[in-house]
Amino acid sequence: EVRWASCNIFSTQDHAAAAIAVGPNGTPENPQGVPVFAWKGETLEEYWWCTEQALTWPNAATGGPNMILDDGGDATLLVHKGVEFEKAGSAPDPSTADSEEFAQILTLLNRTLGENPQKWTQ
């Protein structure tokens, strides 16, 4: 099984992402392809939400992927930071971040760890 997110907020070609999501046997109303979490022009918040969705397997017994193919490194960063802060018991406050992007990551990790304290090591 595959789930897909972009590695850049400007790189997604919407028509290609839609074709992958619909798949060869689906329709726009009934997609049968690969779940795609990406669109051109995502905000930073949307980008990190999409990355989280690609790493979240709602119907899997393990709760997550068994392999990550990550050409940009962001999904890997998210998993590593998730594990780090899970082991620490919490993520830092987003207001302490040194960039807007890292603040988004900390916001996401605080939320996910609040929802599931073992999300990143399942």
PDB file of C-alpha atoms in Angstrom:
ATOM      1  CA  GLU A   1       0.000   0.000   0.000  1.00  0.00           C
ATOM      2  CA  VAL A   2       1.134   3.513  -0.773  1.00  0.00           C
ATOM      3  CA  ARG A   3       0.223   6.973   0.484  1.00  0.00           C
ATOM      4  CA  TRP A   4       1.644  10.060  -1.139  1.00  0.00           C
ATOM      5  CA  ALA A   5       2.491  13.636  -0.109  1.00  0.00           C
ATOM      6  CA  SER A   6       4.501  16.320  -1.840  1.00  0.00           C
ATOM      7  CA  CYS A   7       7.990  17.351  -0.774  1.00  0.00           C
ATOM      8  CA  ASN A   8       7.493  20.983  -1.817  1.00  0.00           C
ATOM      9  CA  ILE A   9       4.500  23.331  -1.533  1.00  0.00           C
ATOM     10  CA  PHE A  10       4.955  24.475  -5.136  1.00  0.00           C
ATOM     11  CA  SER A  11       5.965  21.222  -6.867  1.00  0.00           C
ATOM     12  CA  THR A  12       2.668  19.357  -7.082  1.00  0.00           C
ATOM     13  CA  GLN A  13       1.012  19.241 -10.473  1.00  0.00           C
ATOM     14  CA  ASP A  14      -2.663  19.104  -9.506  1.00  0.00           C
ATOM     15  CA  HIS A  15      -3.796  17.233 -12.633  1.00  0.00           C
ATOM     16  CA  ALA A  16      -1.170  14.521 -12.053  1.00  0.00           C
ATOM     17  CA  ALA A  17      -2.044  14.203  -8.350  1.00  0.00           C
ATOM     18  CA  ALA A  18      -5.737  13.923  -9.240  1.00  0.00           C
ATOM     19  CA  ALA A  19      -5.047  11.224 -11.832  1.00  0.00           C
ATOM     20  CA  ILE A  20      -3.058   9.191  -9.292  1.00  0.00           C
ATOM     21  CA  ALA A  21      -5.796   9.571  -6.668  1.00  0.00           C
ATOM     22  CA  VAL A  22      -8.577   8.591  -9.095  1.00  0.00           C
ATOM     23  CA  GLY A  23      -6.617   5.624 -10.465  1.00  0.00           C
ATOM     24  CA  PRO A  24      -7.274   3.645 -13.636  1.00  0.00           C
ATOM     25  CA  ASN A  25     -10.577   2.176 -12.396  1.00  0.00           C
ATOM     26  CA  GLY A  26     -11.959   5.098 -10.404  1.00  0.00           C
ATOM     27  CA  THR A  27     -13.848   8.297 -11.052  1.00  0.00           C
ATOM     28  CA  PRO A  28     -13.583  11.721  -9.414  1.00  0.00           C
ATOM     29  CA  GLU A  29     -16.700  10.790  -7.412  1.00  0.00           C
ATOM     30  CA  ASN A  30     -15.314   7.348  -6.503  1.00  0.00           C
ATOM     31  CA  PRO A  31     -11.503   7.466  -6.447  1.00  0.00           C
ATOM     32  CA  GLN A  32      -9.804   4.064  -6.536  1.00  0.00           C
ATOM     33  CA  GLY A  33      -6.157   5.070  -6.781  1.00  0.00           C
ATOM     34  CA  VAL A  34      -3.398   5.933  -4.352  1.00  0.00           C
ATOM     35  CA  PRO A  35      -4.303   8.353  -1.531  1.00  0.00           C
ATOM     36  CA  VAL A  36      -2.632  11.665  -2.424  1.00  0.00           C
ATOM     37  CA  PHE A  37      -2.212  14.459   0.115  1.00  0.00           C
ATOM     38  CA  ALA A  38      -0.820  17.311  -1.968  1.00  0.00           C
ATOM     39  CA  TRP A  39      -1.825  20.273  -4.069  1.00  0.00           C
ATOM     40  CA  LYS A  40       0.058  23.158  -5.595  1.00  0.00           C
ATOM     41  CA  GLY A  41       0.356  26.192  -3.330  1.00  0.00           C
ATOM     42  CA  GLU A  42      -0.184  24.564   0.058  1.00  0.00           C
ATOM     43  CA  THR A  43       0.404  26.732   3.110  1.00  0.00           C
ATOM     44  CA  LEU A  44       3.043  25.516   5.573  1.00  0.00           C
ATOM     45  CA  GLU A  45       0.280  24.309   7.882  1.00  0.00           C
ATOM     46  CA  GLU A  46      -1.377  22.410   5.022  1.00  0.00           C
ATOM     47  CA  TYR A  47       1.958  20.989   3.872  1.00  0.00           C
ATOM     48  CA  TRP A  48       2.730  19.496   7.280  1.00  0.00           C
ATOM     49  CA  TRP A  49      -0.861  18.248   7.634  1.00  0.00           C
ATOM     50  CA  CYS A  50      -0.448  16.468   4.279  1.00  0.00           C
ATOM     51  CA  THR A  51       2.841  14.948   5.411  1.00  0.00           C
ATOM     52  CA  GLU A  52       1.169  13.696   8.583  1.00  0.00           C
ATOM     53  CA  GLN A  53      -1.679  12.175   6.558  1.00  0.00           C
ATOM     54  CA  ALA A  54       0.751  10.305   4.321  1.00  0.00           C
ATOM     55  CA  LEU A  55       2.321   8.798   7.453  1.00  0.00           C
ATOM     56  CA  THR A  56      -1.017   7.895   9.068  1.00  0.00           C
ATOM     57  CA  TRP A  57      -2.515   4.529   8.177  1.00  0.00           C
ATOM     58  CA  PRO A  58      -5.956   4.556   9.817  1.00  0.00           C
ATOM     59  CA  ASN A  59      -6.782   0.920   9.015  1.00  0.00           C
ATOM     60  CA  ALA A  60      -3.360  -0.612   9.698  1.00  0.00           C
ATOM     61  CA  ALA A  61      -2.733  -2.749  12.761  1.00  0.00           C
ATOM     62  CA  THR A  62       0.617  -1.023  13.277  1.00  0.00           C
ATOM     63  CA  GLY A  63      -0.755   2.490  12.858  1.00  0.00           C
ATOM     64  CA  GLY A  64       1.996   3.534  10.480  1.00  0.00           C
ATOM     65  CA  PRO A  65       4.123   2.714   7.466  1.00  0.00           C
ATOM     66  CA  ASN A  66       6.810   0.036   7.292  1.00  0.00           C
ATOM     67  CA  MET A  67       8.909   2.029   4.807  1.00  0.00           C
ATOM     68  CA  ILE A  68       9.278   5.718   3.939  1.00  0.00           C
ATOM     69  CA  LEU A  69      10.520   6.875   0.540  1.00  0.00           C
ATOM     70  CA  ASP A  70      11.348  10.514   1.191  1.00  0.00           C
ATOM     71  CA  ASP A  71      13.138  12.516  -1.484  1.00  0.00           C
ATOM     72  CA  GLY A  72      13.009  15.802   0.431  1.00  0.00           C
ATOM     73  CA  GLY A  73      13.710  14.613   3.988  1.00  0.00           C
ATOM     74  CA  ASP A  74      10.707  16.296   5.621  1.00  0.00           C
ATOM     75  CA  ALA A  75       8.734  13.112   6.355  1.00  0.00           C
ATOM     76  CA  THR A  76      11.848  11.569   7.885  1.00  0.00           C
ATOM     77  CA  LEU A  77      12.415  14.707   9.975  1.00  0.00           C
ATOM     78  CA  LEU A  78       8.813  14.583  11.205  1.00  0.00           C
ATOM     79  CA  VAL A  79       9.124  10.941  12.273  1.00  0.00           C
ATOM     80  CA  HIS A  80      12.470  11.503  14.007  1.00  0.00           C
ATOM     81  CA  LYS A  81      11.233  14.603  15.863  1.00  0.00           C
ATOM     82  CA  GLY A  82       8.007  12.783  16.731  1.00  0.00           C
ATOM     83  CA  VAL A  83       9.965   9.908  18.262  1.00  0.00           C
ATOM     84  CA  GLU A  84      12.326  12.305  20.068  1.00  0.00           C
ATOM     85  CA  PHE A  85       9.524  14.309  21.665  1.00  0.00           C
ATOM     86  CA  GLU A  86       7.428  11.222  22.357  1.00  0.00           C
ATOM     87  CA  LYS A  87      10.320   9.803  24.391  1.00  0.00           C
ATOM     88  CA  ALA A  88      10.758  13.179  26.133  1.00  0.00           C
ATOM     89  CA  GLY A  89       7.075  13.197  27.099  1.00  0.00           C
ATOM     90  CA  SER A  90       6.151  16.337  25.151  1.00  0.00           C
ATOM     91  CA  ALA A  91       7.153  18.604  22.300  1.00  0.00           C
ATOM     92  CA  PRO A  92       8.445  22.128  22.937  1.00  0.00           C
ATOM     93  CA  ASP A  93       6.054  25.058  22.780  1.00  0.00           C
ATOM     94  CA  PRO A  94       5.785  26.295  19.173  1.00  0.00           C
ATOM     95  CA  SER A  95       6.521  29.850  20.338  1.00  0.00           C
ATOM     96  CA  THR A  96      10.099  28.723  21.044  1.00  0.00           C
ATOM     97  CA  ALA A  97      10.718  27.715  17.410  1.00  0.00           C
ATOM     98  CA  ASP A  98      13.419  29.486  15.431  1.00  0.00           C
ATOM     99  CA  SER A  99      11.329  29.589  12.242  1.00  0.00           C
ATOM    100  CA  GLU A 100       7.711  29.656  11.100  1.00  0.00           C
ATOM    101  CA  GLU A 101       8.147  26.218   9.574  1.00  0.00           C
ATOM    102  CA  PHE A 102       9.523  24.620  12.743  1.00  0.00           C
ATOM    103  CA  ALA A 103       6.661  26.245  14.682  1.00  0.00           C
ATOM    104  CA  GLN A 104       4.249  24.386  12.370  1.00  0.00           C
ATOM    105  CA  ILE A 105       6.100  21.126  13.029  1.00  0.00           C
ATOM    106  CA  LEU A 106       5.944  21.675  16.803  1.00  0.00           C
ATOM    107  CA  THR A 107       2.239  22.548  16.599  1.00  0.00           C
ATOM    108  CA  LEU A 108       1.567  19.332  14.684  1.00  0.00           C
ATOM    109  CA  LEU A 109       3.655  17.225  17.076  1.00  0.00           C
ATOM    110  CA  ASN A 110       1.994  18.715  20.156  1.00  0.00           C
ATOM    111  CA  ARG A 111      -1.407  17.931  18.641  1.00  0.00           C
ATOM    112  CA  THR A 112      -0.559  14.383  17.552  1.00  0.00           C
ATOM    113  CA  LEU A 113       1.130  13.490  20.838  1.00  0.00           C
ATOM    114  CA  GLY A 114      -1.929  14.813  22.676  1.00  0.00           C
ATOM    115  CA  GLU A 115      -4.170  12.590  20.542  1.00  0.00           C
ATOM    116  CA  ASN A 116      -1.927   9.516  20.689  1.00  0.00           C
ATOM    117  CA  PRO A 117       1.150   9.563  22.945  1.00  0.00           C
ATOM    118  CA  GLN A 118       2.666   6.587  21.041  1.00  0.00           C
ATOM    119  CA  LYS A 119       1.864   7.719  17.489  1.00  0.00           C
ATOM    120  CA  TRP A 120       5.463   8.029  16.328  1.00  0.00           C
ATOM    121  CA  THR A 121       6.731   4.705  17.710  1.00  0.00           C
ATOM    122  CA  GLN A 122       3.775   2.471  16.803  1.00  0.00           C
TER     123      GLN A 122
END
